[in-house]
Structure formats: C-alpha cells, structure tokens
mmCIF file of C-alpha atoms in Angstrom:
data_model
loop_
_atom_site.group_PDB
_atom_site.id
_atom_site.type_symbol
_atom_site.label_atom_id
_atom_site.label_comp_id
_atom_site.label_asym_id
_atom_site.label_seq_id
_atom_site.Cartn_x
_atom_site.Cartn_y
_atom_site.Cartn_z
ATOM 1 C CA MET O 298 0.000 0.000 0.000
ATOM 2 C CA LYS O 299 2.769 2.457 0.953
ATOM 3 C CA LYS O 300 4.701 1.728 -2.249
ATOM 4 C CA SER O 301 1.669 2.315 -4.441
ATOM 5 C CA CYS O 302 0.888 5.615 -2.672
ATOM 6 C CA LEU O 303 4.484 6.728 -3.112
ATOM 7 C CA ALA O 304 4.405 5.780 -6.791
ATOM 8 C CA ILE O 305 1.206 7.759 -7.321
ATOM 9 C CA LEU O 306 2.648 10.818 -5.570
ATOM 10 C CA VAL O 307 5.823 10.632 -7.640
ATOM 11 C CA CYS O 308 3.868 10.320 -10.884
ATOM 12 C CA LEU O 309 1.597 13.233 -9.984
ATOM 13 C CA GLY O 310 4.603 15.361 -9.118
ATOM 14 C CA LEU O 311 6.267 14.534 -12.394
ATOM 15 C CA ALA O 312 3.172 15.219 -14.425
ATOM 16 C CA SER O 313 2.929 18.705 -12.965
ATOM 17 C CA CYS O 314 6.487 19.715 -13.816
ATOM 18 C CA SER O 315 8.262 20.433 -17.041
ATOM 19 C CA ALA O 316 11.484 18.828 -18.168
ATOM 20 C CA ALA O 317 14.807 20.543 -17.611
ATOM 21 C CA VAL O 318 16.155 22.065 -20.791
ATOM 22 C CA GLY O 319 19.642 21.505 -22.139
ATOM 23 C CA HIS O 320 23.022 21.075 -20.614
ATOM 24 C CA GLY O 321 26.500 22.381 -21.223
ATOM 25 C CA LEU O 322 28.476 25.433 -20.263
ATOM 26 C CA GLU O 323 26.999 28.911 -20.161
ATOM 27 C CA ASN O 324 29.554 31.727 -20.246
ATOM 28 C CA GLY O 325 32.266 29.246 -19.293
ATOM 29 C CA ARG O 326 30.412 27.949 -16.211
ATOM 30 C CA LEU O 327 27.901 25.213 -15.471
ATOM 31 C CA ARG O 328 24.323 26.364 -15.982
ATOM 32 C CA PRO O 329 22.558 27.596 -12.851
ATOM 33 C CA CYS O 330 20.077 25.290 -11.162
ATOM 34 C CA PRO O 331 16.367 26.022 -11.501
ATOM 35 C CA SER O 332 14.378 26.995 -8.418
ATOM 36 C CA SER O 333 13.241 23.380 -7.919
ATOM 37 C CA PRO O 334 15.017 21.255 -5.279
ATOM 38 C CA ASN O 335 16.037 18.556 -7.790
ATOM 39 C CA CYS O 336 19.382 20.099 -8.725
ATOM 40 C CA VAL O 337 22.672 20.695 -6.917
ATOM 41 C CA SER O 338 25.664 22.662 -8.149
ATOM 42 C CA SER O 339 29.004 23.551 -6.634
ATOM 43 C CA GLU O 340 28.900 26.814 -8.605
ATOM 44 C CA ALA O 341 25.660 28.066 -7.022
ATOM 45 C CA SER O 342 26.163 31.062 -4.754
ATOM 46 C CA ASP O 343 23.874 29.665 -2.051
ATOM 47 C CA THR O 344 25.182 26.086 -1.946
ATOM 48 C CA ASP O 345 26.999 24.028 0.633
ATOM 49 C CA LEU O 346 28.136 21.623 -2.098
ATOM 50 C CA ALA O 347 31.891 21.928 -2.524
ATOM 51 C CA PRO O 348 33.707 21.231 -5.779
ATOM 52 C CA PHE O 349 35.997 18.195 -5.979
ATOM 53 C CA GLU O 350 39.678 18.714 -5.337
ATOM 54 C CA LEU O 351 41.878 17.085 -7.970
ATOM 55 C CA SER O 352 44.985 15.284 -6.891
ATOM 56 C CA GLY O 353 47.461 13.752 -9.285
ATOM 57 C CA GLU O 354 47.661 13.908 -13.035
ATOM 58 C CA ASP O 355 45.076 11.162 -13.452
ATOM 59 C CA GLY O 356 42.297 13.011 -11.594
ATOM 60 C CA TRP O 357 40.079 13.503 -14.654
ATOM 61 C CA GLU O 358 40.428 9.832 -15.618
ATOM 62 C CA ARG O 359 39.557 8.780 -12.048
ATOM 63 C CA LEU O 360 36.453 10.968 -12.316
ATOM 64 C CA ARG O 361 35.433 9.187 -15.541
ATOM 65 C CA LEU O 362 35.973 5.758 -13.962
ATOM 66 C CA ALA O 363 34.055 6.723 -10.805
ATOM 67 C CA ILE O 364 31.078 7.896 -12.879
ATOM 68 C CA VAL O 365 30.974 4.670 -14.867
ATOM 69 C CA SER O 366 31.398 2.554 -11.716
ATOM 70 C CA GLN O 367 28.254 4.226 -10.291
ATOM 71 C CA GLY O 368 26.249 3.322 -13.387
ATOM 72 C CA GLY O 369 26.636 6.568 -15.315
ATOM 73 C CA SER O 370 26.989 6.801 -19.073
ATOM 74 C CA ILE O 371 29.348 9.429 -20.403
ATOM 75 C CA GLU O 372 27.450 11.258 -23.129
ATOM 76 C CA ARG O 373 29.852 14.048 -24.063
ATOM 77 C CA GLU O 374 33.373 14.997 -23.177
ATOM 78 C CA GLU O 375 35.506 17.840 -24.391
ATOM 79 C CA ALA O 376 38.446 19.788 -23.000
ATOM 80 C CA GLY O 377 37.637 20.359 -19.325
ATOM 81 C CA TYR O 378 33.948 19.410 -19.576
ATOM 82 C CA LEU O 379 32.074 16.142 -19.095
ATOM 83 C CA HIS O 380 28.369 15.309 -19.337
ATOM 84 C CA ALA O 381 27.052 11.979 -18.040
ATOM 85 C CA THR O 382 23.591 10.555 -17.490
ATOM 86 C CA PHE O 383 22.208 8.279 -14.805
ATOM 87 C CA ARG O 384 18.937 6.361 -15.088
ATOM 88 C CA SER O 385 16.881 5.542 -11.978
ATOM 89 C CA ARG O 386 16.183 1.872 -11.361
ATOM 90 C CA LEU O 387 12.504 2.073 -10.518
ATOM 91 C CA PHE O 388 11.039 4.407 -13.141
ATOM 92 C CA GLY O 389 13.971 4.935 -15.506
ATOM 93 C CA PHE O 390 14.104 8.712 -14.951
ATOM 94 C CA VAL O 391 17.227 10.377 -16.338
ATOM 95 C CA ASP O 392 19.469 12.674 -14.314
ATOM 96 C CA ASP O 393 22.293 14.728 -15.821
ATOM 97 C CA LEU O 394 25.698 15.066 -14.192
ATOM 98 C CA GLU O 395 28.027 17.739 -15.503
ATOM 99 C CA CYS O 396 31.612 18.422 -14.487
ATOM 100 C CA ARG O 397 33.855 21.348 -15.375
ATOM 101 C CA LEU O 398 37.570 21.538 -14.770
ATOM 102 C CA ASP O 399 38.378 24.750 -12.893
ATOM 103 C CA GLY O 400 42.102 24.911 -12.213
ATOM 104 C CA SER O 401 42.819 22.151 -9.710
ATOM 105 C CA THR O 402 39.162 21.560 -8.861
ATOM 106 C CA ILE O 403 36.167 20.040 -10.596
ATOM 107 C CA GLN O 404 32.938 22.029 -10.452
ATOM 108 C CA VAL O 405 29.937 19.706 -10.469
ATOM 109 C CA ARG O 406 26.211 19.964 -11.238
ATOM 110 C CA SER O 407 23.672 17.138 -10.965
ATOM 111 C CA ALA O 408 20.021 17.620 -11.918
ATOM 112 C CA SER O 409 16.879 15.638 -12.604
ATOM 113 C CA ARG O 410 15.338 16.133 -16.019
ATOM 114 C CA LEU O 411 11.777 15.743 -14.743
ATOM 115 C CA GLY O 412 9.873 16.549 -11.610
ATOM 116 C CA TRP O 413 10.209 18.999 -8.796
ATOM 117 C CA TRP O 414 11.829 17.033 -5.973
ATOM 118 C CA ASP O 415 14.370 14.227 -6.291
ATOM 119 C CA MET O 416 14.331 13.124 -2.615
ATOM 120 C CA GLY O 417 18.012 14.093 -2.378
ATOM 121 C CA ALA O 418 19.163 11.698 -5.115
ATOM 122 C CA ASN O 419 21.392 14.195 -6.923
ATOM 123 C CA ARG O 420 23.172 15.340 -3.763
ATOM 124 C CA ARG O 421 23.724 11.717 -2.707
ATOM 125 C CA ARG O 422 25.115 10.911 -6.158
ATOM 126 C CA VAL O 423 27.609 13.782 -5.984
ATOM 127 C CA GLU O 424 28.717 12.869 -2.450
ATOM 128 C CA LEU O 425 29.133 9.204 -3.412
ATOM 129 C CA LEU O 426 31.194 10.305 -6.393
ATOM 130 C CA ARG O 427 33.336 12.425 -4.062
ATOM 131 C CA LYS O 428 33.894 9.426 -1.742
ATOM 132 C CA THR O 429 34.684 7.121 -4.657
ATOM 133 C CA MET O 430 37.270 9.528 -6.024
ATOM 134 C CA ALA O 431 38.823 10.016 -2.573
ATOM 135 C CA ALA O 432 39.089 6.241 -2.103
ATOM 136 C CA GLU O 433 40.755 5.881 -5.500
ATOM 137 C CA THR O 434 43.287 8.554 -4.533
ATOM 138 C CA LEU O 435 44.323 6.511 -1.478
ATOM 139 C CA LYS O 436 45.057 3.392 -3.530
#
C-alpha cells in the first residue's frame, strides 16, 4: 500500500512539472540550477556543495571511472567538460551530471530532467562520487 501511494505521488509530481532544458556550459560555467530542489551545483552562490579537489595527473580519468562505476553513461566529453547521465532503477528517470575543470578543482552539477523534488538523489550521487574519487586517490 505504501509503495503504491508513493508511486502515485511521484507520478503526480512529475506530471505537474516540465522537463529541464539543455546542458553544457553557459559563459564558461555550469548552468545555474532552476528553483526546484532537484538540482545541486558547486557553482551556485547559495550552496553548501563543494567542488571536488583534484589530486594527481590522473584526476580527470579517475572521475570518468568513478562515474561509470556508479552506473553513469558518459554522453559528451571535451576539453575540461564532461556530461554523463544516470537512469533511476525504478522508473527509468534520467538525471544529468556535468563536471567542469576549474584549475585544480572540478565544479559539479547534478540535476533531474523531470519533476520537482528528487528526494536528495542528486546530492547523494555527488557525495558518493566524491567518496569514490577520494578512495581511489588513497590506492
């Protein structure tokens, strides 16, 4: 009963919201998050989400491997920019993860394409990615 009620609430929430539009850099930075709570960005002025610190020459490659190990698919990569997608298990919703090299740090943005609230999924994804990269650095 609880699962069906949750599924109905999620579907109603998604039906009432429009899809996020586009991805990529905007004036050399990651696009700002919309006002909905389904997006996190280390470049937002009001965020507590820190960028990733790069260590070693293989930091970008470790980022790529960490994304793939979490089930992400790298969609686009160019000098200092990476776009990956993640698909939710239950409903198959797509979330976009974008990373931008900024000196010795990686700015990160993770956002749901649909809906208003992601129940913290994007923040958890970014923090898991941070932990995965930190663990790889220690090896």
